[in-house]
Coordinates of C-alpha atoms and ligand atoms in Angstrom, one line a residue:
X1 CA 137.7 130.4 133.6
X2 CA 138.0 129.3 129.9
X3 CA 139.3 131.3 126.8
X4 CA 136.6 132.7 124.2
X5 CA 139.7 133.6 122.2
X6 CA 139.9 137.4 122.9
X7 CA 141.4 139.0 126.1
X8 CA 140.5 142.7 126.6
X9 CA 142.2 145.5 129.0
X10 CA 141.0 148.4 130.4
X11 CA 143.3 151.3 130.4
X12 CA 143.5 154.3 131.4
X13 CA 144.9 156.5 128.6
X14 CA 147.7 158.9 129.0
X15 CA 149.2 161.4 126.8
X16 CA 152.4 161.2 125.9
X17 CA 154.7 162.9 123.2
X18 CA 155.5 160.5 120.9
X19 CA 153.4 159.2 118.4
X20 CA 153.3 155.6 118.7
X21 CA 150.6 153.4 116.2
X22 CA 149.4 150.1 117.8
X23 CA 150.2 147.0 115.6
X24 CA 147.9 144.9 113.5
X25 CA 147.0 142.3 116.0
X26 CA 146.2 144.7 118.5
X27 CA 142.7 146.6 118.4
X28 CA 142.0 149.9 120.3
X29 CA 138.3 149.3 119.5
X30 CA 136.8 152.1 121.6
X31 CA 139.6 154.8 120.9
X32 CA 138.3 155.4 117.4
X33 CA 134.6 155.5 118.6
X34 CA 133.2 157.9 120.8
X35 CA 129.8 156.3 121.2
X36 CA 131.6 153.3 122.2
X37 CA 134.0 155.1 124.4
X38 CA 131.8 157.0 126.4
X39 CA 129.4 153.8 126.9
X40 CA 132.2 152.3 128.0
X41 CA 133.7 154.7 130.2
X42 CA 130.6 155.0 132.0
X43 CA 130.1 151.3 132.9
X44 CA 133.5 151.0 133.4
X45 CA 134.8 153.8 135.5
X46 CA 134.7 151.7 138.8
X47 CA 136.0 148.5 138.0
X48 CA 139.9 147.4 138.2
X49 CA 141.9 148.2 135.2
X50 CA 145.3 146.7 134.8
X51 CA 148.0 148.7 135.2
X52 CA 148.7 149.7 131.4
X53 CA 149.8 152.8 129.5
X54 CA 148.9 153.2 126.2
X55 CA 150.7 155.2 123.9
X56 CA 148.1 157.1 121.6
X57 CA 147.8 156.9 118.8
X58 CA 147.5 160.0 116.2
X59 CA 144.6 159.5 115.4
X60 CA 142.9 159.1 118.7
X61 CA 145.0 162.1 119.8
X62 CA 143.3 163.9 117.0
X63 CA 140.0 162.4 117.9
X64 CA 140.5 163.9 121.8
X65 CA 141.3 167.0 121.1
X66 CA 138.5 167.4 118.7
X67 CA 135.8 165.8 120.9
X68 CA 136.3 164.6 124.5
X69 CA 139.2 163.3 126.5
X70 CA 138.8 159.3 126.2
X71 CA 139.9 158.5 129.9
X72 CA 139.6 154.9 129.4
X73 CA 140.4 152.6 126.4
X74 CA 139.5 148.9 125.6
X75 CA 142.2 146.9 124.0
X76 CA 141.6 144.0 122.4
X77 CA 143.4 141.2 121.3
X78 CA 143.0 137.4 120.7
X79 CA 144.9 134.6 122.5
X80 CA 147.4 133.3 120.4
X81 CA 150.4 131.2 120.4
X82 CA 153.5 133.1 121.5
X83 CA 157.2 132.6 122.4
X84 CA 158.4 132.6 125.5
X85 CA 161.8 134.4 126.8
X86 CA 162.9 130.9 126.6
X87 CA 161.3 130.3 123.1
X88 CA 158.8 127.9 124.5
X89 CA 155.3 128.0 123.5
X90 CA 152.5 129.8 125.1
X91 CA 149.6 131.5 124.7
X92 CA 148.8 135.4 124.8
X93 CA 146.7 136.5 127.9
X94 CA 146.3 139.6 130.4
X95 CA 148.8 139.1 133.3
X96 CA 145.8 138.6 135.3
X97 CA 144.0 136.1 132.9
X98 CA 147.9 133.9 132.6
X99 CA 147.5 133.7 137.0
X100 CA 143.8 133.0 137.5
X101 CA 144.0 130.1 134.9
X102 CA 147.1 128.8 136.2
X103 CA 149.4 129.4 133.8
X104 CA 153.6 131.2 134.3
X105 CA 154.1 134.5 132.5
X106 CA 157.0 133.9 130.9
X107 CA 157.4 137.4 128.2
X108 CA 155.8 139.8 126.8
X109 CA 153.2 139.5 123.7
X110 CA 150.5 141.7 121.4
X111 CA 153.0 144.2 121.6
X112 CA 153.3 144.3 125.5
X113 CA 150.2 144.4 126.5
X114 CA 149.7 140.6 126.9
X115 CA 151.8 138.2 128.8
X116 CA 153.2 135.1 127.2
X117 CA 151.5 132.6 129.4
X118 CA 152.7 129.5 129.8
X119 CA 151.0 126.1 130.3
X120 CA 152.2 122.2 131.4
X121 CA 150.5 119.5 131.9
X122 CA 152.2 116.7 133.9
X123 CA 150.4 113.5 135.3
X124 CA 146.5 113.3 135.9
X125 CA 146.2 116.9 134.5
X126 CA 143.1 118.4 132.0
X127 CA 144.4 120.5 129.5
X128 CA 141.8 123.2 128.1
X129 CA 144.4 125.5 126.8
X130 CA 146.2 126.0 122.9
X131 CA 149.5 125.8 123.6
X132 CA 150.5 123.3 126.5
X133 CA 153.1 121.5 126.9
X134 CA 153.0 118.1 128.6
X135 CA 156.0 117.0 130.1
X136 CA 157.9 114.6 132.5
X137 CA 157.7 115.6 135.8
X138 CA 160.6 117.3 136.4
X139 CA 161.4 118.2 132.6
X140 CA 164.2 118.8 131.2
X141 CA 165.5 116.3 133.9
X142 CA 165.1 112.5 132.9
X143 CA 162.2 110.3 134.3
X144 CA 162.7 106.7 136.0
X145 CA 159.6 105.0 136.9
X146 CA 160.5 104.4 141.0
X147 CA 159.4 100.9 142.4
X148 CA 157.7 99.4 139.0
X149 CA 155.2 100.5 136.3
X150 CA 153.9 103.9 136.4
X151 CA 150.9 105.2 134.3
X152 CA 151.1 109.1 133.2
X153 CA 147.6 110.4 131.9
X154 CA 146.4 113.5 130.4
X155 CA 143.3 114.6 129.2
X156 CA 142.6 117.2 126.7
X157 CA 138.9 118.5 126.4
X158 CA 137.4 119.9 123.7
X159 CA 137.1 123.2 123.2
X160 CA 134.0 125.1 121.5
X161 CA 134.9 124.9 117.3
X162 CA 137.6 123.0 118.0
X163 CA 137.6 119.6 115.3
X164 CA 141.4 118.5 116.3
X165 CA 144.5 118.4 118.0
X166 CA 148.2 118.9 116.5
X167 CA 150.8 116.6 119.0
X168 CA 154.0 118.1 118.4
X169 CA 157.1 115.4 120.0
X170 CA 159.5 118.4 120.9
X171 CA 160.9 116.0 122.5
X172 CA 159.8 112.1 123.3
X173 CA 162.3 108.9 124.1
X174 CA 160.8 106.3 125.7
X175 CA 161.5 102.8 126.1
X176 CA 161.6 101.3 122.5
X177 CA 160.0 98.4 120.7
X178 CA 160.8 94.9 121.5
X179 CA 164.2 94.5 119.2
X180 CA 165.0 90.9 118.2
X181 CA 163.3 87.6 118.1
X182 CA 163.5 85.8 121.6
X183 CA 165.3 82.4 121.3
X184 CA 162.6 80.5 122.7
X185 CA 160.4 82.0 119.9
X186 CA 163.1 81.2 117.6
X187 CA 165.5 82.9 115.9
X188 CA 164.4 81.8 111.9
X189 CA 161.6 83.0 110.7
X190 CA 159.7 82.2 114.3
X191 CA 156.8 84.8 114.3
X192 CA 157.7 86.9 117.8
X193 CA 157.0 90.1 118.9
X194 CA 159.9 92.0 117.6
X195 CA 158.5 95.5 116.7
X196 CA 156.3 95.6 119.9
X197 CA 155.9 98.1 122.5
X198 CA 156.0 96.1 124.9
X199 CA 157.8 97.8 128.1
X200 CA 156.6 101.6 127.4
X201 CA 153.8 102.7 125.1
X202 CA 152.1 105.9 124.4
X203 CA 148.2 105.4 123.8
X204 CA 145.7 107.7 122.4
X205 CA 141.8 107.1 122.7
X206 CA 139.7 109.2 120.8
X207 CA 136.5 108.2 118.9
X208 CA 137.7 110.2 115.9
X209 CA 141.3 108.3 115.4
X210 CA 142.8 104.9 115.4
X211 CA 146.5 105.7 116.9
X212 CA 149.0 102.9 116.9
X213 CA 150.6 102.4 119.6
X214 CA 153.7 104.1 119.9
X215 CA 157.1 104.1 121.7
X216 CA 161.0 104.5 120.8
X217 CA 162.2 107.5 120.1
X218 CA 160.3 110.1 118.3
X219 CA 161.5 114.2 118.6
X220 CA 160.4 115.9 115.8
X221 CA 157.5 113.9 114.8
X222 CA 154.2 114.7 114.9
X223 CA 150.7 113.6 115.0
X224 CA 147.2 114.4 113.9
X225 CA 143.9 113.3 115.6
X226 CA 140.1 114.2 115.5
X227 CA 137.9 114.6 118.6
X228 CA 135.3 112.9 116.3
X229 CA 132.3 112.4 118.5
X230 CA 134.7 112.1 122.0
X231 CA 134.9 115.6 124.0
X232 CA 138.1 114.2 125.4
X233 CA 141.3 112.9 124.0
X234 CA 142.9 111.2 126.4
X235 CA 147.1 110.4 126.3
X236 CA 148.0 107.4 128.1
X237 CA 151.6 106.6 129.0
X238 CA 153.2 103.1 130.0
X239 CA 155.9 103.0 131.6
X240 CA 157.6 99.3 132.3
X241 CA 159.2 98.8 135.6
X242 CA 161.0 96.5 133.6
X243 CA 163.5 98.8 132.6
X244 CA 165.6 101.6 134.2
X245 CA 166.0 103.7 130.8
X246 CA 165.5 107.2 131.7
X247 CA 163.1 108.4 129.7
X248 CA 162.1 112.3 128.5
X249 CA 159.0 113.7 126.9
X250 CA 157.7 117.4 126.2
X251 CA 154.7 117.4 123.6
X252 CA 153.7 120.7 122.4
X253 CA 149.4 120.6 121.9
X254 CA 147.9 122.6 119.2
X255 CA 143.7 122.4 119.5
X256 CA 142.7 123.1 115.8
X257 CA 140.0 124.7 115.1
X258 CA 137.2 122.9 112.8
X259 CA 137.3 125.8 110.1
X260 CA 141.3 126.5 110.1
X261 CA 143.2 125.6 107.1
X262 CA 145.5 124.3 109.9
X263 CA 143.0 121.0 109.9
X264 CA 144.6 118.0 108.5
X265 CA 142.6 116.0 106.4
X266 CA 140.6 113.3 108.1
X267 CA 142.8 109.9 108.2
X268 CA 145.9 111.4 107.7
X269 CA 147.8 110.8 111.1
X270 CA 149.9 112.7 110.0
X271 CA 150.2 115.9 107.7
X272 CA 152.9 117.9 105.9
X273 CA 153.3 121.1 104.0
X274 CA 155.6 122.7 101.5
X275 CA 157.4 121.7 98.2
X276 CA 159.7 119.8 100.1
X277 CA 160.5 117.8 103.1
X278 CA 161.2 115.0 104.6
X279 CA 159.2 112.1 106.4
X280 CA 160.3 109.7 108.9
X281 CA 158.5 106.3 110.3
X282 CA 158.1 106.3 114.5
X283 CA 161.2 105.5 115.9
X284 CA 163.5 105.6 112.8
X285 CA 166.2 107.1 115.2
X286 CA 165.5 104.4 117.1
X287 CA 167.0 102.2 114.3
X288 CA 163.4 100.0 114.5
X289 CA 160.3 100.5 112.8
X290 CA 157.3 99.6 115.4
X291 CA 154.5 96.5 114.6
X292 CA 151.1 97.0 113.6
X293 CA 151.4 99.9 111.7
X294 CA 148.4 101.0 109.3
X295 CA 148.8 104.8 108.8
X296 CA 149.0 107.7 106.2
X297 CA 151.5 110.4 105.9
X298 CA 150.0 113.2 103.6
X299 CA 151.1 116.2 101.9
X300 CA 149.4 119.2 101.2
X301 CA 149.1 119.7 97.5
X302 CA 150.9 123.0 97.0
X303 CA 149.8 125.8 94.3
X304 CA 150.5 124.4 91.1
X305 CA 152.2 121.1 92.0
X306 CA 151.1 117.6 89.8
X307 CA 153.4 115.0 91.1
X308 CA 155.3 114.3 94.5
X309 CA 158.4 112.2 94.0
X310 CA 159.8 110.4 97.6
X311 CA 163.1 109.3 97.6
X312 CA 165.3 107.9 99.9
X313 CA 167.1 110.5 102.7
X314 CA 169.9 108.7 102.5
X315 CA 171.5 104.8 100.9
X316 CA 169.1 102.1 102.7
X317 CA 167.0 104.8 105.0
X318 CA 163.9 102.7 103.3
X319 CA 164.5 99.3 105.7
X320 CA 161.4 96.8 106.1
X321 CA 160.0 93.6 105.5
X322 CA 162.3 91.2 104.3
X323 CA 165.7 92.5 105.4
X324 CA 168.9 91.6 104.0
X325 CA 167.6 89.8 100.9
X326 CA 165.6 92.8 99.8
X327 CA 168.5 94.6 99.6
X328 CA 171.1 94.2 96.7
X329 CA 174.4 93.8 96.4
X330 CA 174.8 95.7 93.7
X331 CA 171.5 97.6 93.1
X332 CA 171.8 98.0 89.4
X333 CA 168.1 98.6 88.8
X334 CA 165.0 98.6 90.9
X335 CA 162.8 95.7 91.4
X336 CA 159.3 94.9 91.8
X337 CA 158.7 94.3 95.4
X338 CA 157.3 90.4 95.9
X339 CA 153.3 91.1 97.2
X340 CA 153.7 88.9 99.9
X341 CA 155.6 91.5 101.9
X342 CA 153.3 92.0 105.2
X343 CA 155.2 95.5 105.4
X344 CA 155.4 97.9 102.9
X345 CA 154.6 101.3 101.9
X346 CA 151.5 102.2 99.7
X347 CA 152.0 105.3 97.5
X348 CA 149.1 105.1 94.7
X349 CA 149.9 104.9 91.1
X350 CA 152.8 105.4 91.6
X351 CA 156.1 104.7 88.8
X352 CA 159.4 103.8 90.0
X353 CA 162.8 105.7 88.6
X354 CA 164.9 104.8 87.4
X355 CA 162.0 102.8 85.5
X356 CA 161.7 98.7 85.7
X357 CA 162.6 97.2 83.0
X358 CA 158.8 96.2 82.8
X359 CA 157.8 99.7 81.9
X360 CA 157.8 101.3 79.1
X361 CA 155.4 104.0 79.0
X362 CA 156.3 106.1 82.3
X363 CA 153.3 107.4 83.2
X364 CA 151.6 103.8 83.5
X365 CA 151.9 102.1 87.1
X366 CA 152.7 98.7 87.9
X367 CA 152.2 98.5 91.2
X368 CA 151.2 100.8 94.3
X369 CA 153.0 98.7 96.8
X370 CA 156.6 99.5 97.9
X371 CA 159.4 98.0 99.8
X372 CA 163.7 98.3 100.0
X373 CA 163.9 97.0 96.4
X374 CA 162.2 100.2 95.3
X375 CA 165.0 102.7 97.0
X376 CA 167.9 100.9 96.5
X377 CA 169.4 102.2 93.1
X378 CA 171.4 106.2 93.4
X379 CA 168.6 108.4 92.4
X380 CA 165.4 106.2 92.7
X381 CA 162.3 107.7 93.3
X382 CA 158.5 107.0 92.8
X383 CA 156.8 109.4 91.0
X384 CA 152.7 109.6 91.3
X385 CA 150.3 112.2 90.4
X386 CA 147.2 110.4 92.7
X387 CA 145.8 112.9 95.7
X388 CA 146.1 113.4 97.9
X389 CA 149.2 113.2 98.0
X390 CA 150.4 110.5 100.9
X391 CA 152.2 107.5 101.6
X392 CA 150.9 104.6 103.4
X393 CA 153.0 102.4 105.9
X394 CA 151.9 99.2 106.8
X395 CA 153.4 96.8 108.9
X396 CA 152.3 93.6 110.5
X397 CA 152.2 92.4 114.2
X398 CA 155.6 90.9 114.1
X399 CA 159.1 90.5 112.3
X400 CA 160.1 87.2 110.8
X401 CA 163.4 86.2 112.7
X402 CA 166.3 87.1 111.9
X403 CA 166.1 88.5 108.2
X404 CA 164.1 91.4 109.5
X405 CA 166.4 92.5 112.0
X406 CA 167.2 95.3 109.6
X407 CA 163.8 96.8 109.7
X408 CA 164.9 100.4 110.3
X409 CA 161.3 102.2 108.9
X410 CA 161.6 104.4 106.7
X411 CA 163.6 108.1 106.6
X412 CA 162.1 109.4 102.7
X413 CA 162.2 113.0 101.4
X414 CA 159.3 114.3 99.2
X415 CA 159.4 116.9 96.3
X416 CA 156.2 118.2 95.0
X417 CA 156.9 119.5 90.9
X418 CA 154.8 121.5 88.6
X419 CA 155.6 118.7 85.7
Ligands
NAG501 C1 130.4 153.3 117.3 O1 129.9 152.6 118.4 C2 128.5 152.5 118.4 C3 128.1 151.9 119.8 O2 128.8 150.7 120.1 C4 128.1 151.6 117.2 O3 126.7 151.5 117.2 C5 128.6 152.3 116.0 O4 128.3 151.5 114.9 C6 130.1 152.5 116.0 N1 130.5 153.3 114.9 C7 131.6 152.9 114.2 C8 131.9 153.8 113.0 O5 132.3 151.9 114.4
NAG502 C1 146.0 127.1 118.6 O1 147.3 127.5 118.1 C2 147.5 127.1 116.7 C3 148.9 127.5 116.4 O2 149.1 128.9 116.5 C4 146.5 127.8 115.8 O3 146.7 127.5 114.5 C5 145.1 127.4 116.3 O4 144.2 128.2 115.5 C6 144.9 127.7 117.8 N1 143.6 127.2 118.2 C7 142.6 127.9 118.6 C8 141.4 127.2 119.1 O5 142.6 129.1 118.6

């Protein structure tokens, strides 16, 4: 059985003193309509209802006493996210809907009537449903890959109007990126594979995205990706026998429907809204930025914004491409990064502050390529007006030996202003 977005009850309606209104989200379609009720009661009157009461409402009451006693009364309402007891997601159903499609009623929602059903996917599963949660086996325990590799794979099919997913990495550590250059590649400047997932990697095929491939640690980040033409988007996780780490994941799936305003724009993996916040590369908290990297980060334009300004979370959280040299000793002023960097960050017309000595006029750019030079000095920013507004990162398939070791990614905050 599949979700068409609204679950509906039977009840059988009992009086009661106290006058109780139903909320918003909750419809008593048939309460308020006597055609409808009595259609209703009639095709109805021998099937299973769930075991419901239903405080009246005023009106209805009214209604009844004028007109006919309504014995039985459709509720309505639609299957969205809830919170668990445990503050988990899950999605609104009928007790009996949450069983039948194999989900765990875990609270109440749509003001009792519904169950807050919860659903997780674990190895080889299809997901179908908003809301689920794919997980270890065993989360919240750890995971160790027993007696070498082991491939976990989901599949997540499309659902009628539905344009995208939303992957939220509640939580996601996995082995990270190679780290250093090997000394039989060499330590100086040696082109190795540094940056690489190369024991774990999370892979997504879809026809509608190009995802990197992605390991490290990532909770709290996010990711966008169309179906495109694909009716499937499919999750594929490596898992090296080559290392022991024990290793955790619980992704949250959002499907997004085609017309929500949800829907992040097409080639932004991933997308942000607010004034403010703040944007991390994959596996910043894994103190490495990962290889072949080619990817925008984009903001939603707020109501009257012009310009986004991205600055630094913190001294040095902008790390790539170059290393140690690209950072100053003394960062009295902001420089130019050199434009044979192979990793840097694109943000469009953008100006640098404290401005380069080059400029004059701040509202002319000089470059839209970006590196650790640009973040160094207290207070720097880049300023742009261009939308939408995003940032590009872009790194290359390796790091060059040992000045790179410092390639942290990227930790930048983002304030959208009026003027
Ligand atoms: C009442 O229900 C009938 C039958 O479903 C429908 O034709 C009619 O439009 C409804 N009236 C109102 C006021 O909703
Ligand atoms: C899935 O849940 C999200 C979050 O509540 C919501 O924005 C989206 O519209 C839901 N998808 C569908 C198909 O209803």
């Amino acid at each position: 059985m599949r979700s068409n977005g609204i679950s509906s009850l039977l009840c059988l309606s009992i009086v009661i003193s106290a006058i109780v209104s139903l909320p918003g989200n909750v419809s008593s379609a048939a309460s308020y309509n006597h055609t409808h009720q009595l259609l209703y009661n009639r095709n109805l009157q021998h099937k299973r209802h769930d075991d419901f009461i239903i405080p009246e409402s005023h009106e209805s009451r009214n209604l009844r006493k004028s007109k006919l006693f309504p014995l039985f009364t459709i509720i309505r309402f639609t299957n969205e996210i809830c919170r668990t007891t445990s503050e988990e997601t899950g999605i609104c159903y009928t007790r009996n809907q949450c069983t039948s499609l194999g989900g765990l009623a875990q609270g109440n929602c749509a003001s009792g009537l519904g169950v807050c059903c919860r659903f997780i996917a674990t190895c080889g599963a299809i997901v179908y449903q908003n809301g689920t949660s794919f997980q270890n086996p065993n989360y919240p325990s750890k995971y160790v890959p027993m007696g070498g590799s082991d491939v976990c794979q989901i599949r997540i099919r499309k659902q009628q109007n539905v344009c995208q997913l939303r992957l939220n990495f509640i939580a996601f550590d996995i082995e990270g990126p190679a780290a250093t250059p090997t000394a039989a590649q060499g330590a100086a400047n040696a082109m190795n594979d540094a940056g690489v997932c190369k024991i774990d990697s999370l892979a997504l095929t879809s026809s509608g995205a190009t995802v990197p491939s992605l390991c490290g640690s990532m909770n709290g980040q996010h990711l966008y990706v169309d179906f495109g033409s694909s009716d499937t988007i499919t999750l594929n996780l490596l898992l090296g026998g080559a290392s022991q780490k024990e290793r955790t994941w619980n992704i949250e799936i959002l499907t997004i429907p085609c017309n929500s305003i949800a829907r992040a724009p097409t080639g932004c993996l991933q997308y942000f809204t607010g004034v403010s916040g703040v944007v991390e590369s994959f596996n910043f908290q894994g103190g490495m930025h990962l290889a072949n990297l080619d990817y925008s980060a984009c903001v939603r334009m707020e109501d009257g914004m012009r310009f986004i300004d991205w600055s630094p979370c913190s001294p040095n959280s902008v790390r790539f491409g170059g290393g140690a040299a690209m950072i100053p000793t003394t960062p009295a002023a902001n420089a130019a990064c050199p434009n044979t960097l192979t990793d840097y960050l694109i943000i469009m017309q953008g100006v640098s502050f404290p401005l380069l000595a080059a400029q004059t006029n701040p509202t002319t750019s000089t470059t839209d390529r970006y590196c650790d030079l640009s973040f160094q000095q207290t207070n720097s920013y880049v300023r742009t007006s261009a939308r939408p507004f995003l940032i590009h990162f872009r790194t290359d398939s390796a790091e060059g030996g040992t000045a790179d070791v410092t390639s942290v990614g990227y930790c930048l905050r983002w304030q959208q202003n009026p003027q």
